[in-house]
mmCIF file of C-alpha atoms and ligand atoms in Angstrom:
data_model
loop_
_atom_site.group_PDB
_atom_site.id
_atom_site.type_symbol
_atom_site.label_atom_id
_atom_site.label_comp_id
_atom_site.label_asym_id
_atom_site.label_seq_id
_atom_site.Cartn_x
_atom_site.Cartn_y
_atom_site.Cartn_z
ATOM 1 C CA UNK A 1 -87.393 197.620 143.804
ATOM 2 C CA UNK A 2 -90.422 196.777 141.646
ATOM 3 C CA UNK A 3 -89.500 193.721 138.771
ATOM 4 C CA UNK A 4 -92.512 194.413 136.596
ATOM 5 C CA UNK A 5 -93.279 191.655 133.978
ATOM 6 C CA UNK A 6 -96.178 192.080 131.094
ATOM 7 C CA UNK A 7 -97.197 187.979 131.367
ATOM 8 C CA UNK A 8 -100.224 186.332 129.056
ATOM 9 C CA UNK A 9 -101.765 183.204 128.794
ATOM 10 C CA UNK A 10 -102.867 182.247 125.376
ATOM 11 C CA UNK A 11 -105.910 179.850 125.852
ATOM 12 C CA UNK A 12 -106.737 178.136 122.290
ATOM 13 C CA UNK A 13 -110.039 176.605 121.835
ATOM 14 C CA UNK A 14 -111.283 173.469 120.021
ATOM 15 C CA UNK A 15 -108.131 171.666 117.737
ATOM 16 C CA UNK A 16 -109.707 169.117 116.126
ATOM 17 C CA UNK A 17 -108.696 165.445 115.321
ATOM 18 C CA UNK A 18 -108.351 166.673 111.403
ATOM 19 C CA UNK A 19 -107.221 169.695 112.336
ATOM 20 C CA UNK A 20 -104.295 171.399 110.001
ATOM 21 C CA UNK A 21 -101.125 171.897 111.525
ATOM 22 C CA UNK A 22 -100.498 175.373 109.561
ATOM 23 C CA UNK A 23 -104.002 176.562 110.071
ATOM 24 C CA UNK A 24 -103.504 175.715 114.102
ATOM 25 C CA UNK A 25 -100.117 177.475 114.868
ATOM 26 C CA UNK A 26 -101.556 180.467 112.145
ATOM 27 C CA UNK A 27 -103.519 181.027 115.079
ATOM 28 C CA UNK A 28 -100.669 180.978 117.839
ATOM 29 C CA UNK A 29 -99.125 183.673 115.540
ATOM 30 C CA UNK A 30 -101.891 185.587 115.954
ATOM 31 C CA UNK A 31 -102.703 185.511 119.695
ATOM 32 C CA UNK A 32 -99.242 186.195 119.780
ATOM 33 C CA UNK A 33 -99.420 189.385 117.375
ATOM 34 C CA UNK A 34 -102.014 190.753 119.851
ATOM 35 C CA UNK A 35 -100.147 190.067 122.738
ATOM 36 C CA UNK A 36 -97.858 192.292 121.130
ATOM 37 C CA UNK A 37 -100.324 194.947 120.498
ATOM 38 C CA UNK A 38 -100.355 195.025 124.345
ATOM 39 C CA UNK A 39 -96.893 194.971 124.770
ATOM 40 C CA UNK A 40 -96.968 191.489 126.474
ATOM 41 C CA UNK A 41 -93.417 190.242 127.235
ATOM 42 C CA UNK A 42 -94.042 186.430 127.879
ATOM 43 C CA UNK A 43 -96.873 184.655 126.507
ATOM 44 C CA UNK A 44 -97.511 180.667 127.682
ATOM 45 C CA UNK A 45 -99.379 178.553 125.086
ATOM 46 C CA UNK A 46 -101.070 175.008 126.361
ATOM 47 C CA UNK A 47 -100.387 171.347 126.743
ATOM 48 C CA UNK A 48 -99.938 169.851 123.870
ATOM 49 C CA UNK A 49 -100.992 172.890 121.735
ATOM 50 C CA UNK A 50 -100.131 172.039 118.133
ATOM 51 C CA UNK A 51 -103.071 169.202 117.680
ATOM 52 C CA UNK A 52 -105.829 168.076 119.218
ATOM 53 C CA UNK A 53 -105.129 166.379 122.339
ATOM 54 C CA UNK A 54 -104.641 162.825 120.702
ATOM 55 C CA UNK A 55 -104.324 160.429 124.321
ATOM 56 C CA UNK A 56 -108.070 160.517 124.174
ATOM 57 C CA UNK A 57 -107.712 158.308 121.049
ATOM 58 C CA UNK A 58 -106.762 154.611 120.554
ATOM 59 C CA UNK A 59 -103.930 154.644 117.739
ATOM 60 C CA UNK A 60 -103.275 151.110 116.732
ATOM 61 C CA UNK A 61 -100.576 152.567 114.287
ATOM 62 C CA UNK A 62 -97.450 153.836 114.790
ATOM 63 C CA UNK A 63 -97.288 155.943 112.066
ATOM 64 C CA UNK A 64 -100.423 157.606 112.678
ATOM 65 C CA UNK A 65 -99.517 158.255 116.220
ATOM 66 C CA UNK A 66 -96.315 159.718 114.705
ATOM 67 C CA UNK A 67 -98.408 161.995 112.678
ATOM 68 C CA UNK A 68 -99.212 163.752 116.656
ATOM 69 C CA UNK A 69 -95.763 164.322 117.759
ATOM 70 C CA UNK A 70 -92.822 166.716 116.766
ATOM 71 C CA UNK A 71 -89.943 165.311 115.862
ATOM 72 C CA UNK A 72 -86.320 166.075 116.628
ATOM 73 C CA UNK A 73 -83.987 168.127 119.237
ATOM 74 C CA UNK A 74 -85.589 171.566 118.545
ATOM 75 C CA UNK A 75 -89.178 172.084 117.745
ATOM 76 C CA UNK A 76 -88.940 175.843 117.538
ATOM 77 C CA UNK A 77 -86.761 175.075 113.908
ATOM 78 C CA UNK A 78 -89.855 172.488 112.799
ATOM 79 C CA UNK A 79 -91.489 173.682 109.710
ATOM 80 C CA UNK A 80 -94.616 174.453 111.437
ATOM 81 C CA UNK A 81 -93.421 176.007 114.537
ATOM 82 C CA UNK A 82 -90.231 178.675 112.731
ATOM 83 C CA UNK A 83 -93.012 181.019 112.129
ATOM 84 C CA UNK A 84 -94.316 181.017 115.605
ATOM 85 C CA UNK A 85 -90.409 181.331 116.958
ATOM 86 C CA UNK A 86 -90.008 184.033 113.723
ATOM 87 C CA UNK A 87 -92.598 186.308 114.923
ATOM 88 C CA UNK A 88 -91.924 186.304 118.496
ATOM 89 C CA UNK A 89 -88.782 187.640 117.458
ATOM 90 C CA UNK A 90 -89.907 189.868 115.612
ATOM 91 C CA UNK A 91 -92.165 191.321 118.535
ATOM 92 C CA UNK A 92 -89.525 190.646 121.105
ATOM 93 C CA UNK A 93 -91.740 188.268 123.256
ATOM 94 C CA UNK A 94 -90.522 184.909 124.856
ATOM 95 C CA UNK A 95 -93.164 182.494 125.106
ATOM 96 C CA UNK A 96 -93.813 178.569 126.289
ATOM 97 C CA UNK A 97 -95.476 175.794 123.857
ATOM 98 C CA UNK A 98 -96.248 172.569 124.987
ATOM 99 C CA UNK A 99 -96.019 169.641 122.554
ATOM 100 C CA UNK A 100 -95.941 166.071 121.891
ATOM 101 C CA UNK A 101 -91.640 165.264 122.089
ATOM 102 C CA UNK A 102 -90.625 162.227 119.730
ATOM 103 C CA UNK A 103 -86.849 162.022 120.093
ATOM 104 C CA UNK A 104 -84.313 160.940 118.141
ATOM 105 C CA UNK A 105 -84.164 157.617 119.718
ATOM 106 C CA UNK A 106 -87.993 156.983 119.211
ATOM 107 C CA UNK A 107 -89.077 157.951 123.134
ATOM 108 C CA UNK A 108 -92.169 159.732 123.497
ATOM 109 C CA UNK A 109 -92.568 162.800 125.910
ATOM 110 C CA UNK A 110 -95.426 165.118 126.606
ATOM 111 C CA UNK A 111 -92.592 168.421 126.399
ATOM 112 C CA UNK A 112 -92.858 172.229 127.457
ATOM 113 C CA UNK A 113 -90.282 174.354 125.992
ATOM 114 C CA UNK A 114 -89.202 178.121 126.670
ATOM 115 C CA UNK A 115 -87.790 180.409 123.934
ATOM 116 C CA UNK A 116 -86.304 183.152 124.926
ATOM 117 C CA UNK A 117 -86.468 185.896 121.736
ATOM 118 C CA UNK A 118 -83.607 187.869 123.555
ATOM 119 C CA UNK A 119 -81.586 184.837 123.313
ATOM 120 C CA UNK A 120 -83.021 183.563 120.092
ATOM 121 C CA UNK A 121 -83.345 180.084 121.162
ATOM 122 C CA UNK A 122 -85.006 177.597 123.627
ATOM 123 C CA UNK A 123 -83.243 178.223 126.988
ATOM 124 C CA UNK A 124 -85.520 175.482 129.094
ATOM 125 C CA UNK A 125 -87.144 172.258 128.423
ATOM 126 C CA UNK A 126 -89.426 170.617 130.834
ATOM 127 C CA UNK A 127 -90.941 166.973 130.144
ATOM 128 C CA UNK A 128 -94.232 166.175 132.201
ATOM 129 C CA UNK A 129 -93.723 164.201 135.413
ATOM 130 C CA UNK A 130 -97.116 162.844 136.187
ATOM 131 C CA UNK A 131 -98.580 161.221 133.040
ATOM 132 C CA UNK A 132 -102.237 160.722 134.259
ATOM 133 C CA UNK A 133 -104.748 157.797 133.117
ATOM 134 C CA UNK A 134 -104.227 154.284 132.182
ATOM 135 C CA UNK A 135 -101.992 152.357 129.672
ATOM 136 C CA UNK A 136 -105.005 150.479 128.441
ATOM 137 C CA UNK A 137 -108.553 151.889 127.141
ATOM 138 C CA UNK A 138 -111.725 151.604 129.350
ATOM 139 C CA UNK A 139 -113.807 148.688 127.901
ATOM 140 C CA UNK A 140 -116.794 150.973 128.597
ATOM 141 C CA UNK A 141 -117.199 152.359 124.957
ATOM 142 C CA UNK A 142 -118.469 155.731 126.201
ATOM 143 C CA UNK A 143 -115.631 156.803 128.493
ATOM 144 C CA UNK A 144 -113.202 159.020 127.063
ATOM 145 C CA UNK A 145 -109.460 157.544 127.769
ATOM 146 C CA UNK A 146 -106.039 159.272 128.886
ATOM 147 C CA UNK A 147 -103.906 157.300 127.408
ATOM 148 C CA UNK A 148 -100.483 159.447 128.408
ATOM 149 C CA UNK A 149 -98.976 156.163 129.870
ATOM 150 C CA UNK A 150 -99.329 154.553 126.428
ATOM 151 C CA UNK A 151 -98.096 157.139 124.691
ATOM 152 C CA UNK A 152 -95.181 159.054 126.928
ATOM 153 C CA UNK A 153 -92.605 158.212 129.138
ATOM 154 C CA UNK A 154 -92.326 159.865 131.776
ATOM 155 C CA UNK A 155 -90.419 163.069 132.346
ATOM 156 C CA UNK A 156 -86.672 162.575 132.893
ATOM 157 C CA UNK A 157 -85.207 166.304 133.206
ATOM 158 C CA UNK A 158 -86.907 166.358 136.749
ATOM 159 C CA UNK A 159 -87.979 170.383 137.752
ATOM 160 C CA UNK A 160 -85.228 172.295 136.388
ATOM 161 C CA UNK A 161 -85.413 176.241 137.595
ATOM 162 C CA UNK A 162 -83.543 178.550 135.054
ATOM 163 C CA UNK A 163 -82.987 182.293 135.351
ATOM 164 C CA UNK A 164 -84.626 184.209 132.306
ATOM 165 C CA UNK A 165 -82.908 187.275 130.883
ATOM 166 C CA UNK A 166 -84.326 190.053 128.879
ATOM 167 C CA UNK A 167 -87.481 189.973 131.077
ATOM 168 C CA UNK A 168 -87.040 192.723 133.613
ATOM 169 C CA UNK A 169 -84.374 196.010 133.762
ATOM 170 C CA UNK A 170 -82.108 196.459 135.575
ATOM 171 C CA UNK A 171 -81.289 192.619 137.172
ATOM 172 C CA UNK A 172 -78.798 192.114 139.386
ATOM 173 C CA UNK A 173 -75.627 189.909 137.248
ATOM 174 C CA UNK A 174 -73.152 187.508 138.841
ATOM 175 C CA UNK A 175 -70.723 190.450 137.796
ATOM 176 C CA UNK A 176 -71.889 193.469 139.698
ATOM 177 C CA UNK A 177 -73.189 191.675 142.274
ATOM 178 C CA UNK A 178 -71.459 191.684 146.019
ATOM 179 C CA UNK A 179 -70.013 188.552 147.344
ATOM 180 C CA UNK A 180 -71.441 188.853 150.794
ATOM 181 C CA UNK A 181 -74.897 190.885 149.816
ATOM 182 C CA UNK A 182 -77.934 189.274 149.963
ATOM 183 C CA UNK A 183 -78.905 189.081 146.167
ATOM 184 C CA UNK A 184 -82.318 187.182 146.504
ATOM 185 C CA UNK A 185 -84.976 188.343 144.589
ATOM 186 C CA UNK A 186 -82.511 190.653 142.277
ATOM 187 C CA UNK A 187 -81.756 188.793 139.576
ATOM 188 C CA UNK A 188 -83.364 187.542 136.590
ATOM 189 C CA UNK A 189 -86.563 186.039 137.156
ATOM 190 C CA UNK A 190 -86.547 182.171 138.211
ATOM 191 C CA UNK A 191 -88.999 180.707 136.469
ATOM 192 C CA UNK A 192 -90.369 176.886 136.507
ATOM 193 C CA UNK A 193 -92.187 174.782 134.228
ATOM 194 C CA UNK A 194 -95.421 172.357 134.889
ATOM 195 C CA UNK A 195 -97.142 170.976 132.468
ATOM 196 C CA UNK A 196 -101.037 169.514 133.558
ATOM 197 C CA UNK A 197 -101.211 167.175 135.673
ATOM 198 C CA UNK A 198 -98.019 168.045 137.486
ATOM 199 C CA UNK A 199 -100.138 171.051 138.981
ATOM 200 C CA UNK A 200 -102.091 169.295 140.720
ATOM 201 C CA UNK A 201 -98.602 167.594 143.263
ATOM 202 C CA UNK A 202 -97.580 169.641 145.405
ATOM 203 C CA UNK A 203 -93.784 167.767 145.373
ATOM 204 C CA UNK A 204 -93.474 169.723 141.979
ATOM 205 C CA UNK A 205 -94.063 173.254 142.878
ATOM 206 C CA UNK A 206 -92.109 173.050 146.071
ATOM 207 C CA UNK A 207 -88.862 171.603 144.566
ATOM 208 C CA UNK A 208 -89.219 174.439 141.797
ATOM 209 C CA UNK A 209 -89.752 176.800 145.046
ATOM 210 C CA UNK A 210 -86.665 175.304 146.598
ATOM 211 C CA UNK A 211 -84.866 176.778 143.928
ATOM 212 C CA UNK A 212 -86.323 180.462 144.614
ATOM 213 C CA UNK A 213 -89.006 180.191 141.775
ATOM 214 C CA UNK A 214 -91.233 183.026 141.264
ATOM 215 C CA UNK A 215 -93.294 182.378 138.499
ATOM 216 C CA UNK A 216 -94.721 178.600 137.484
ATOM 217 C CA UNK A 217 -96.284 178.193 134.191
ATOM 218 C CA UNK A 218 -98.545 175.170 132.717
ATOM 219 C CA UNK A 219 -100.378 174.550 129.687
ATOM 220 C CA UNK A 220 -103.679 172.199 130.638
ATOM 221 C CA UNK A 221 -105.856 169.746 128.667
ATOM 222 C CA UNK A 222 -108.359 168.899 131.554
ATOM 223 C CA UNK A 223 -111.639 167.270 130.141
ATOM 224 C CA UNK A 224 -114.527 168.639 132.195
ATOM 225 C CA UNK A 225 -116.206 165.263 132.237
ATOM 226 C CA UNK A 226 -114.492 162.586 132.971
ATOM 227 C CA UNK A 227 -116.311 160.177 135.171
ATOM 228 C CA UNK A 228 -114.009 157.099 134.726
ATOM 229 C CA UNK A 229 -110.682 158.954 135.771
ATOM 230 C CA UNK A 230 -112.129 161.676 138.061
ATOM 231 C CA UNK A 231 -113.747 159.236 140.634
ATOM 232 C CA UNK A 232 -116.122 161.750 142.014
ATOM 233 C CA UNK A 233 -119.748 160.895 142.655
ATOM 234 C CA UNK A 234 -122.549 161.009 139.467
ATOM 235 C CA UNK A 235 -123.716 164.842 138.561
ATOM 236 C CA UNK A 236 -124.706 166.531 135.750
ATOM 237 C CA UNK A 237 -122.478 167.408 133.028
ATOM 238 C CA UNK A 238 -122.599 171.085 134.098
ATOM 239 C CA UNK A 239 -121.847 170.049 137.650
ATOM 240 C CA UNK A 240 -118.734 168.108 136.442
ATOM 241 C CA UNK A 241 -117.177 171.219 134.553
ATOM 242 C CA UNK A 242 -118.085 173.392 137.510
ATOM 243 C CA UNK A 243 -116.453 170.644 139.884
ATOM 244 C CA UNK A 244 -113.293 170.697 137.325
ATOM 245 C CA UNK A 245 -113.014 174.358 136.906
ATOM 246 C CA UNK A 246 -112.841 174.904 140.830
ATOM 247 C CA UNK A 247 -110.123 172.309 141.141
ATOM 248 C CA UNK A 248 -107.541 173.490 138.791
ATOM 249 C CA UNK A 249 -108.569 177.307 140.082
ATOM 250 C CA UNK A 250 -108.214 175.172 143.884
ATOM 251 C CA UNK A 251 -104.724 173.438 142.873
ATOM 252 C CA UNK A 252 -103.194 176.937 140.666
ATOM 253 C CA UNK A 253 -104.474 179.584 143.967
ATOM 254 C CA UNK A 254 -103.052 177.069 146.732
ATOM 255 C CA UNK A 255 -100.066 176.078 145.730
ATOM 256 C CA UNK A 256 -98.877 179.564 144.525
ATOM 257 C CA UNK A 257 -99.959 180.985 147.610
ATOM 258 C CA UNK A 258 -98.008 177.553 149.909
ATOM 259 C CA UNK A 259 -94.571 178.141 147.608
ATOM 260 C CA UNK A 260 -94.868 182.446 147.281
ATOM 261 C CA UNK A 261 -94.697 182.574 143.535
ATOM 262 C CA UNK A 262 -96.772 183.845 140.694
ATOM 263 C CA UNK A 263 -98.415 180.909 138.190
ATOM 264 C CA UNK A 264 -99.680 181.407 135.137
ATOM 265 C CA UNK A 265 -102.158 178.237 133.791
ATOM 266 C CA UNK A 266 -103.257 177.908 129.991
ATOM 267 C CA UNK A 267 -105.687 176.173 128.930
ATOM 268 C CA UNK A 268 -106.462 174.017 125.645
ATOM 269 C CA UNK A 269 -110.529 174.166 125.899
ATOM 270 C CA UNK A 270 -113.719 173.815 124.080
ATOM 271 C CA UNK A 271 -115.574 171.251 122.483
ATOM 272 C CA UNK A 272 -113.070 169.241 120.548
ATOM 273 C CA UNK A 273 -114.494 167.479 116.861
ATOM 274 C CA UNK A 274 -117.689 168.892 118.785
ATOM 275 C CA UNK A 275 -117.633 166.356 121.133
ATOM 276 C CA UNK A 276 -115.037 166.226 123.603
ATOM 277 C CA UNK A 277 -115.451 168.848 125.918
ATOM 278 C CA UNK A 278 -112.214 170.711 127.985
ATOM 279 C CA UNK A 279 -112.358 172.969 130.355
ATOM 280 C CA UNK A 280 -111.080 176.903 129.963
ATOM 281 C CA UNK A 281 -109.794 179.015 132.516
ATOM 282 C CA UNK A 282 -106.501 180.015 132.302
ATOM 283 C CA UNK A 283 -105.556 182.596 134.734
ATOM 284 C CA UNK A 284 -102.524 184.354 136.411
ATOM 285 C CA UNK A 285 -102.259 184.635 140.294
ATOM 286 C CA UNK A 286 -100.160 186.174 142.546
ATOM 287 C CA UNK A 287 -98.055 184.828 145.349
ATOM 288 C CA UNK A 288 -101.135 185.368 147.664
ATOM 289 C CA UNK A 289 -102.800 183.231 146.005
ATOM 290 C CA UNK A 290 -105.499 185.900 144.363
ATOM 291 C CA UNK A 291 -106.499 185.273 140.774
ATOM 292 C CA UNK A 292 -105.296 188.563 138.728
ATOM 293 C CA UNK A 293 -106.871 187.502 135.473
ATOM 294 C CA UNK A 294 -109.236 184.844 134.270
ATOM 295 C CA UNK A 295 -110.249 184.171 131.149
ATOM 296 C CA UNK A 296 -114.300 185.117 130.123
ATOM 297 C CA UNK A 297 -114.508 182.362 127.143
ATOM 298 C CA UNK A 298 -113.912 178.785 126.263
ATOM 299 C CA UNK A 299 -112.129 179.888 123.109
ATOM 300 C CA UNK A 300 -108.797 181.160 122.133
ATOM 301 C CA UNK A 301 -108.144 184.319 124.395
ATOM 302 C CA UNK A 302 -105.366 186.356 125.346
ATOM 303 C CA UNK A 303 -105.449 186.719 129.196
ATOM 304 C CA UNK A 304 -103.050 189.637 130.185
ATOM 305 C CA UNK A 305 -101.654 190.770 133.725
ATOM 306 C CA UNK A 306 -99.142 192.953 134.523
ATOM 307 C CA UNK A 307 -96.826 191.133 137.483
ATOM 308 C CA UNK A 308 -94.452 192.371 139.861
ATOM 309 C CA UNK A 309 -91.812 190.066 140.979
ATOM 310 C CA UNK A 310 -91.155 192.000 143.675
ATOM 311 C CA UNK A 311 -94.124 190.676 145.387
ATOM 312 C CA UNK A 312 -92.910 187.599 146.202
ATOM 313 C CA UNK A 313 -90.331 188.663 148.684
ATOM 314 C CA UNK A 314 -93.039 188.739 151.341
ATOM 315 C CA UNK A 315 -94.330 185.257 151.388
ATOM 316 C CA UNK A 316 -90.350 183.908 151.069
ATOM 317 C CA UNK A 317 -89.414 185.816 153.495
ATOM 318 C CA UNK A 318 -92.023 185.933 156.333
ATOM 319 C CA UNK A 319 -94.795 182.996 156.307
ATOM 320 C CA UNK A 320 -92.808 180.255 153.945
ATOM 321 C CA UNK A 321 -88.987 181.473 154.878
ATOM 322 C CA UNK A 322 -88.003 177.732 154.042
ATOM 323 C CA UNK A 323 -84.382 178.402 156.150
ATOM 324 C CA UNK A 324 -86.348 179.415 159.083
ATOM 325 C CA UNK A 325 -89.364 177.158 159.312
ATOM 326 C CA UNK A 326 -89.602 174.077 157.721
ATOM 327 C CA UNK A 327 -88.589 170.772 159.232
ATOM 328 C CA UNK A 328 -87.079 168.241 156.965
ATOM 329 C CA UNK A 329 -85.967 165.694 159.601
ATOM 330 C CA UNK A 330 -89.978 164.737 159.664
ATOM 331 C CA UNK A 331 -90.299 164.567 155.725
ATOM 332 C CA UNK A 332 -88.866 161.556 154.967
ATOM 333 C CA UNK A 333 -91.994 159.675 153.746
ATOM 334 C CA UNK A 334 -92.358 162.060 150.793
ATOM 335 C CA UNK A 335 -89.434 160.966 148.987
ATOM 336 C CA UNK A 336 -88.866 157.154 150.337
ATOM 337 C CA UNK A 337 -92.400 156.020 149.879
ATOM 338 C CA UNK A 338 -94.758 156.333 146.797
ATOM 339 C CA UNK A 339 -97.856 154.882 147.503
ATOM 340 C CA UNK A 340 -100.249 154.956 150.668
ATOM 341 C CA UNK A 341 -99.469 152.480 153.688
ATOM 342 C CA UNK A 342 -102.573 152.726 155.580
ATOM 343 C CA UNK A 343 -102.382 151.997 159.499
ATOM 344 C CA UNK A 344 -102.802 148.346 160.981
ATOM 345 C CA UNK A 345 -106.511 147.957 161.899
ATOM 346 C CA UNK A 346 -106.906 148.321 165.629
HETATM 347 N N1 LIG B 401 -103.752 166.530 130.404
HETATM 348 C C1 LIG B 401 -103.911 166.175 131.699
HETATM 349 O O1 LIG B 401 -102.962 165.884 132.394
HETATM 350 N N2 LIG B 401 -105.192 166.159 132.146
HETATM 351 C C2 LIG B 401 -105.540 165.714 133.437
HETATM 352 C C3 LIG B 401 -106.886 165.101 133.381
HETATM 353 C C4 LIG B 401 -107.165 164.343 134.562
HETATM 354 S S1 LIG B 401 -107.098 162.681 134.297
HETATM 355 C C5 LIG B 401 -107.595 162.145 135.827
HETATM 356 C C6 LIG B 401 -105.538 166.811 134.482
HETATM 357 O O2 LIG B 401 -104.956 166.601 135.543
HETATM 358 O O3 LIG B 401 -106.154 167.860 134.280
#
């Protein structure tokens, strides 16, 4: 039985440092009024998607830091972000914003959420896991910083799957459903959330595919030159982004394919304050692994795909049928050691 979802990433271009707050989620709204034009059910907005993506800058104050983050339990009632929750509403479309998390007790988080318009509410929240680049900046003036270990903690509601209603017809409930039938694959979709540099550990996708997951989403901020974190080898600043590009296309194909679920990646891209340049790319892929849809610019685009949930039954079942095939007893290592013990010398 086919499980057809209408899916979109919305990939928003340069947000700069001055940027207003209105004038940025104004244009949310509208990517999101034209993924209604298309009848789009689900539309996933970036990393950090409501400013510019600040870790790149030293803040010596707190209260201009503060000025980055959302504050409070529910962003979705903030004054900036009602209208974005009002319209999807409105047009009957769930969607996933990424945004800097200040909580009530002062901790920082880099946060996903996903509001569900069926529900009228957020019905998932995902903080990031793997907060990438260093507590301190570079002393090298020219390097641009990641400061996400400054400024977040990280992510303490660990990879949470959750069922999403309203997405597909006719889903199997708890109430109609057989005791001894098997019901995988029949229900609401199981959805996960990743946000960045979580895409690029494989840990993450496979304890959201543990849970049945058929569809991963992520918002991105990935700089396409960035010498000092990257570690790669010199090359030109077109080589860089090309290099960058073909590892978050690398890390989005392989890991959907390895864990049999759809992704969908967003991207936050172009040349921030004119300056700071981010990759684009957001795309949708299958459970193969194939890209269905890629975005063609480096500015805020709508990338659309029609999915069928359905699909995933082969990979679960045949090549990565978990029950059947994988051995634990030789996994240990993964979750009892962090770092990398390298061999004794001979
Ligand atoms: N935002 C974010 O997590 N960006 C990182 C940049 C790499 S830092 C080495 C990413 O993984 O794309």
């Amino acid at each position: 039985m086919a499980r057809t979802v209408k899916v979109a990433a919305a990939q928003v271009g340069a947000v700069h440092l001055d940027a207003d707050r209105k004038e940025t989620v104004d244009r949310l709204v509208a990517l999101l009024r034209e993924a209604a034009a298309q009848k789009v059910q689900l539309v996933v907005f970036p990393e950090c998607t409501l400013t510019t993506f600040f870790p790149r800058y030293l803040f010596e104050s707190q209260e201009e830091l503060d000025m980055y983050f959302e504050h409070g339990e529910d962003v979705t009632t903030s004054e900036h972000v009602k209208s974005l929750a009002e319209e999807a509403r409105k047009h009957n479309i769930d969607f996933v914003l990424g945004y800097a998390e200040r909580t009530t007790e002062g901790t920082g988080y880099n946060t996903c959420i996903y509001y569900s318009a069926t529900e009228g509410k957020v019905v998932s929240k995902y903080r990031k896991v793997h907060l990438p680049g260093t507590k301190e900046p570079f002393e090298d003036p020219d390097a641009i910083n990641q400061l996400e270990k400054r400024y977040f903690e990280p992510g303490n509601l660990g990879f949470q799957a959750f069922r999403v209603p309203g997405l597909v017809s006719n889903a199997l409930k708890k109430d109609s459903a057989g005791a001894d039938e098997n019901n995988a694959g029949k229900g609401d979709p199981i959805l996960g959330m990743l946000i960045c540099n979580d895409r690029r550990w494989p840990e993450a996708w496979r304890v959201y595919s543990l849970q049945g997951v058929e569809l991963i989403v992520f918002g991105f901020n990935t700089g396409s030159n960035m010498a000092h974190l990257w570690g790669s080898k010199p090359m030109s600043s077109e080589q860089a982004e090309a290099e960058a590009l073909f590892h978050s296309r690398l890390v989005q194909q392989a890991n959907s394919y390895m864990n049999a679920c759809f992704s969908i990646s967003s991207a936050r891209c172009g040349f921030d304050d004119g300056k700071f340049d981010l990759i684009a790319g957001s795309a949708i892929c299958n459970p193969e692994g194939h890209l269905l849809a890629e975005a063609k610019t480096k500015g805020d685009e709508l990338v659309v795909a029609e999915i069928d949930l359905s699909e995933c039954r082969q990979g679960k079942e045949k090549t990565f049928d978990f029950a059947r095939h994988r051995r634990i007893e030789t996994y240990g290592l993964v979750v009892t050691q962090t770092g990398v013990v390298e061999l004794p010398l001979l």
